[in-house]
Every structure is written in structure tokens, then in C-alpha cells.
CSV table of N, CA and C in Angstrom, one decimal:
chain,number,residue,atom,x,y,z
A,52,MET,N,16.7,14.4,0.9
A,52,MET,CA,16.8,13.6,2.1
A,52,MET,C,16.9,12.2,1.7
A,53,ASP,N,18.0,11.5,2.2
A,53,ASP,CA,18.2,10.1,1.9
A,53,ASP,C,17.3,9.3,2.9
A,54,MET,N,16.3,8.5,2.3
A,54,MET,CA,15.4,7.8,3.1
A,54,MET,C,15.8,6.4,3.6
A,55,SER,N,17.0,6.0,3.2
A,55,SER,CA,17.5,4.7,3.5
A,55,SER,C,17.9,4.6,5.0
A,56,GLU,N,18.2,5.8,5.6
A,56,GLU,CA,18.6,5.9,7.0
A,56,GLU,C,18.2,7.2,7.5
A,57,VAL,N,17.3,7.2,8.5
A,57,VAL,CA,16.8,8.4,9.1
A,57,VAL,C,16.9,8.3,10.6
A,58,VAL,N,17.2,9.4,11.3
A,58,VAL,CA,17.3,9.4,12.7
A,58,VAL,C,15.9,10.0,13.2
A,59,LEU,N,15.3,9.3,14.1
A,59,LEU,CA,14.0,9.7,14.6
A,59,LEU,C,14.1,10.1,16.1
A,60,ARG,N,13.3,11.0,16.6
A,60,ARG,CA,13.2,11.4,18.0
A,60,ARG,C,12.3,10.5,18.7
A,61,VAL,N,12.6,10.2,20.0
A,61,VAL,CA,11.8,9.4,20.9
A,61,VAL,C,11.3,10.3,22.0
A,62,GLY,N,10.0,10.3,22.2
A,62,GLY,CA,9.4,11.2,23.3
A,62,GLY,C,9.6,10.6,24.7
A,63,LYS,N,9.2,11.3,25.7
A,63,LYS,CA,9.3,10.9,27.1
A,63,LYS,C,8.6,9.6,27.4
A,64,LYS,N,7.5,9.3,26.7
A,64,LYS,CA,6.7,8.1,26.9
A,64,LYS,C,7.0,7.0,25.9
A,65,GLY,N,8.1,7.2,25.1
A,65,GLY,CA,8.5,6.2,24.2
A,65,GLY,C,7.9,6.4,22.8
A,66,GLU,N,7.2,7.5,22.6
A,66,GLU,CA,6.6,7.7,21.2
A,66,GLU,C,7.7,8.0,20.2
A,67,ILE,N,7.6,7.4,19.0
A,67,ILE,CA,8.5,7.6,18.0
A,67,ILE,C,8.0,8.6,17.0
A,68,TYR,N,8.7,9.7,16.8
A,68,TYR,CA,8.2,10.8,15.9
A,68,TYR,C,8.9,10.7,14.5
A,69,THR,N,8.0,10.7,13.5
A,69,THR,CA,8.5,10.6,12.1
A,69,THR,C,8.2,11.9,11.4
A,70,SER,N,8.8,12.1,10.3
A,70,SER,CA,8.5,13.3,9.4
A,70,SER,C,7.4,13.0,8.5
A,71,LYS,N,6.7,14.0,8.0
A,71,LYS,CA,5.6,13.8,7.1
A,71,LYS,C,6.2,13.2,5.8
A,72,GLU,N,7.4,13.6,5.4
A,72,GLU,CA,8.0,13.1,4.2
A,72,GLU,C,8.2,11.6,4.3
A,73,LEU,N,8.7,11.1,5.4
A,73,LEU,CA,9.0,9.7,5.7
A,73,LEU,C,7.7,8.9,5.6
A,74,ARG,N,6.6,9.4,6.3
A,74,ARG,CA,5.4,8.7,6.4
A,74,ARG,C,4.8,8.6,5.0
A,75,GLU,N,4.8,9.7,4.2
A,75,GLU,CA,4.3,9.6,2.8
A,75,GLU,C,5.0,8.6,2.0
A,76,LYS,N,6.4,8.6,2.1
A,76,LYS,CA,7.2,7.7,1.3
A,76,LYS,C,6.8,6.2,1.5
A,77,VAL,N,6.5,5.9,2.8
A,77,VAL,CA,6.2,4.5,3.0
A,77,VAL,C,4.8,4.2,3.1
A,78,GLY,N,3.9,5.2,3.0
A,78,GLY,CA,2.5,5.0,3.0
A,78,GLY,C,1.8,4.9,4.3
A,79,ILE,N,2.3,5.5,5.3
A,79,ILE,CA,1.7,5.6,6.6
A,79,ILE,C,0.8,6.8,6.6
A,80,ARG,N,-0.5,6.6,6.9
A,80,ARG,CA,-1.5,7.6,6.8
A,80,ARG,C,-2.1,7.9,8.2
A,81,PRO,N,-2.6,9.1,8.5
A,81,PRO,CA,-3.2,9.3,9.8
A,81,PRO,C,-4.5,8.4,9.9
A,82,GLY,N,-4.6,7.8,11.1
A,82,GLY,CA,-5.7,6.9,11.3
A,82,GLY,C,-5.5,5.5,10.8
A,83,GLY,N,-4.4,5.3,10.0
A,83,GLY,CA,-4.1,4.0,9.5
A,83,GLY,C,-3.5,3.1,10.5
A,84,LEU,N,-3.2,1.8,10.1
A,84,LEU,CA,-2.6,0.9,11.0
A,84,LEU,C,-1.2,0.5,10.5
A,85,VAL,N,-0.3,0.2,11.4
A,85,VAL,CA,1.0,-0.3,11.1
A,85,VAL,C,1.3,-1.6,11.8
A,86,ARG,N,2.2,-2.4,11.2
A,86,ARG,CA,2.6,-3.6,11.8
A,86,ARG,C,4.0,-3.4,12.4
A,87,ALA,N,4.3,-3.9,13.6
A,87,ALA,CA,5.7,-3.7,14.2
A,87,ALA,C,6.2,-5.1,14.3
A,88,VAL,N,7.4,-5.3,13.7
A,88,VAL,CA,8.1,-6.6,13.8
A,88,VAL,C,9.4,-6.4,14.5
A,89,VAL,N,9.7,-7.3,15.5
A,89,VAL,CA,11.0,-7.2,16.2
A,89,VAL,C,11.9,-8.4,15.7
A,90,GLU,N,13.1,-8.0,15.1
A,90,GLU,CA,14.1,-9.0,14.7
A,90,GLU,C,15.3,-8.7,15.5
A,91,GLY,N,15.6,-9.5,16.5
A,91,GLY,CA,16.7,-9.2,17.3
A,91,GLY,C,16.5,-7.9,18.1
A,92,ARG,N,17.5,-6.9,17.8
A,92,ARG,CA,17.3,-5.6,18.4
A,92,ARG,C,16.8,-4.6,17.4
A,93,ARG,N,16.3,-5.1,16.3
A,93,ARG,CA,15.7,-4.2,15.3
A,93,ARG,C,14.2,-4.1,15.4
A,94,LEU,N,13.7,-2.9,15.2
A,94,LEU,CA,12.2,-2.7,15.1
A,94,LEU,C,11.9,-2.3,13.7
A,95,ILE,N,11.0,-3.1,13.1
A,95,ILE,CA,10.6,-2.8,11.7
A,95,ILE,C,9.1,-2.4,11.8
A,96,ILE,N,8.8,-1.2,11.3
A,96,ILE,CA,7.4,-0.7,11.3
A,96,ILE,C,7.0,-0.5,9.8
A,97,GLU,N,5.9,-1.2,9.4
A,97,GLU,CA,5.4,-1.0,8.1
A,97,GLU,C,3.9,-0.8,8.1
A,98,PRO,N,3.4,-0.1,7.1
A,98,PRO,CA,2.0,0.2,7.0
A,98,PRO,C,1.2,-1.1,6.6
A,99,ILE,N,0.0,-1.2,7.2
A,99,ILE,CA,-0.9,-2.2,6.7
A,99,ILE,C,-1.9,-1.5,5.8
A,100,PRO,N,-1.9,-2.0,4.5
A,100,PRO,CA,-2.8,-1.3,3.6
A,100,PRO,C,-4.3,-1.4,3.9
A,101,SER,N,-5.0,-0.4,3.7
A,101,SER,CA,-6.5,-0.4,4.0
A,101,SER,C,-7.2,-1.1,2.8
A,102,ILE,N,-8.4,-1.4,3.0
A,102,ILE,CA,-9.2,-2.0,2.0
A,102,ILE,C,-9.3,-1.1,0.7
A,103,GLU,N,-9.4,0.2,1.0
A,103,GLU,CA,-9.4,1.2,-0.1
A,103,GLU,C,-8.1,1.1,-0.9
A,104,ASP,N,-7.0,1.0,-0.2
A,104,ASP,CA,-5.7,1.0,-0.9
A,104,ASP,C,-5.6,-0.3,-1.8
A,105,LEU,N,-6.1,-1.4,-1.2
A,105,LEU,CA,-6.0,-2.7,-2.0
A,105,LEU,C,-6.9,-2.6,-3.2
A,106,LEU,N,-8.1,-2.1,-3.0
A,106,LEU,CA,-9.1,-2.0,-4.2
A,106,LEU,C,-8.5,-1.0,-5.2
A,107,GLU,N,-7.9,0.1,-4.8
A,107,GLU,CA,-7.4,1.0,-5.7
A,107,GLU,C,-6.3,0.4,-6.6
A,108,GLU,N,-5.5,-0.5,-6.0
A,108,GLU,CA,-4.4,-1.2,-6.8
A,108,GLU,C,-5.0,-2.2,-7.7
A,109,ALA,N,-6.2,-2.7,-7.4
A,109,ALA,CA,-6.8,-3.8,-8.2
A,109,ALA,C,-7.6,-3.3,-9.4
A,110,VAL,N,-8.0,-2.0,-9.4
A,110,VAL,CA,-8.9,-1.4,-10.4
A,110,VAL,C,-8.1,-1.1,-11.6
A,111,ILE,N,-8.6,-1.5,-12.8
A,111,ILE,CA,-7.9,-1.1,-14.1
A,111,ILE,C,-8.9,-0.3,-14.9
A,112,GLU,N,-8.4,0.5,-15.8
A,112,GLU,CA,-9.3,1.3,-16.6
A,112,GLU,C,-9.3,0.7,-18.0
A,113,LEU,N,-10.5,0.5,-18.6
A,113,LEU,CA,-10.7,-0.1,-19.9
A,113,LEU,C,-11.6,0.8,-20.8
A,114,THR,N,-11.3,0.8,-22.1
A,114,THR,CA,-12.2,1.5,-23.0
A,114,THR,C,-13.4,0.6,-23.1
A,115,PRO,N,-14.5,1.1,-23.6
A,115,PRO,CA,-15.7,0.2,-23.9
A,115,PRO,C,-15.3,-1.0,-24.8
A,116,GLY,N,-14.5,-0.7,-25.8
A,116,GLY,CA,-14.1,-1.8,-26.7
A,116,GLY,C,-13.3,-2.9,-26.0
A,117,GLU,N,-12.3,-2.5,-25.2
A,117,GLU,CA,-11.5,-3.4,-24.4
A,117,GLU,C,-12.4,-4.3,-23.5
A,118,ALA,N,-13.4,-3.6,-22.9
A,118,ALA,CA,-14.3,-4.3,-22.0
A,118,ALA,C,-15.1,-5.4,-22.7
A,119,GLU,N,-15.6,-5.0,-23.9
A,119,GLU,CA,-16.3,-5.9,-24.8
A,119,GLU,C,-15.5,-7.1,-25.2
A,120,GLU,N,-14.2,-6.8,-25.6
A,120,GLU,CA,-13.3,-7.9,-26.0
A,120,GLU,C,-13.1,-8.9,-24.8
A,121,LEU,N,-12.9,-8.4,-23.6
A,121,LEU,CA,-12.7,-9.2,-22.4
A,121,LEU,C,-13.9,-10.0,-22.1
A,122,SER,N,-15.1,-9.4,-22.3
A,122,SER,CA,-16.4,-10.1,-22.0
A,122,SER,C,-16.5,-11.3,-23.0
A,123,GLU,N,-16.3,-11.0,-24.3
A,123,GLU,CA,-16.4,-12.0,-25.3
A,123,GLU,C,-15.5,-13.2,-25.1
A,124,GLU,N,-14.2,-12.8,-24.7
A,124,GLU,CA,-13.2,-13.9,-24.5
A,124,GLU,C,-13.6,-14.8,-23.3
A,125,ALA,N,-14.1,-14.1,-22.2
A,125,ALA,CA,-14.6,-14.9,-21.0
A,125,ALA,C,-15.8,-15.8,-21.4
A,126,GLN,N,-16.7,-15.3,-22.2
A,126,GLN,CA,-17.8,-16.1,-22.7
A,126,GLN,C,-17.4,-17.3,-23.5
A,127,ARG,N,-16.4,-17.0,-24.4
A,127,ARG,CA,-15.9,-18.1,-25.2
A,127,ARG,C,-15.3,-19.2,-24.3
A,128,GLU,N,-14.5,-18.8,-23.4
A,128,GLU,CA,-13.8,-19.7,-22.4
A,128,GLU,C,-14.9,-20.6,-21.7
A,129,GLU,N,-16.0,-20.0,-21.4
A,129,GLU,CA,-17.1,-20.7,-20.6
A,129,GLU,C,-18.0,-21.5,-21.6
A,130,GLY,N,-17.8,-21.3,-22.9
A,130,GLY,CA,-18.6,-22.0,-23.9
A,130,GLY,C,-20.0,-21.4,-24.0
A,131,VAL,N,-20.2,-20.2,-23.7
A,131,VAL,CA,-21.6,-19.6,-23.8
A,131,VAL,C,-21.6,-18.4,-24.8
A,132,TYR,N,-20.6,-18.3,-25.6
A,132,TYR,CA,-20.5,-17.2,-26.6
A,132,TYR,C,-21.1,-17.6,-27.9
A,133,GLY,N,-22.0,-16.7,-28.4
A,133,GLY,CA,-22.5,-16.9,-29.8
A,133,GLY,C,-23.5,-17.8,-29.9
């Protein structure tokens, strides 16, 4: 399915129905929030990332050795190492 252009159904009360595949592709989750932007006659809907999403992106994995090296480097920069 080409996701660059998709036809969506509009319900009787104006609800816009999307497919699970489309929601997953753009990151819209049940219970999540979206932002709607109107540009002329265009409606742009985009997900607002949750705190959990933002934290997940910010977390990195380090080995104990890498963590120690970063700690020592930060201490040297602050002038408190050794």
C-alpha cells in the first residue's frame, strides 16, 4: 500500500476513519493525542509524541566501560577528576 496518498472514509458525524497500517506508520496510538493544522483547504493531522516516546528516543545503551569513560571525561571537563 502506497502511504503517500490514501483515501479515507468520513462518517455521518464527520469522523475520519484511518487504517491500522496508516496509524502505525505515522505513530498514532489509541488514547494518544494528535495535532490538526489547517493550511488553506488542507487538513494535516500529526501525532503528538507522549513523554514515554520522547524518553525512549533519548535513552542510549552503554557498556559499563563506556559509562566509565563518559564519567571520567565529564569529571575532567569540570576539573574534578583525579
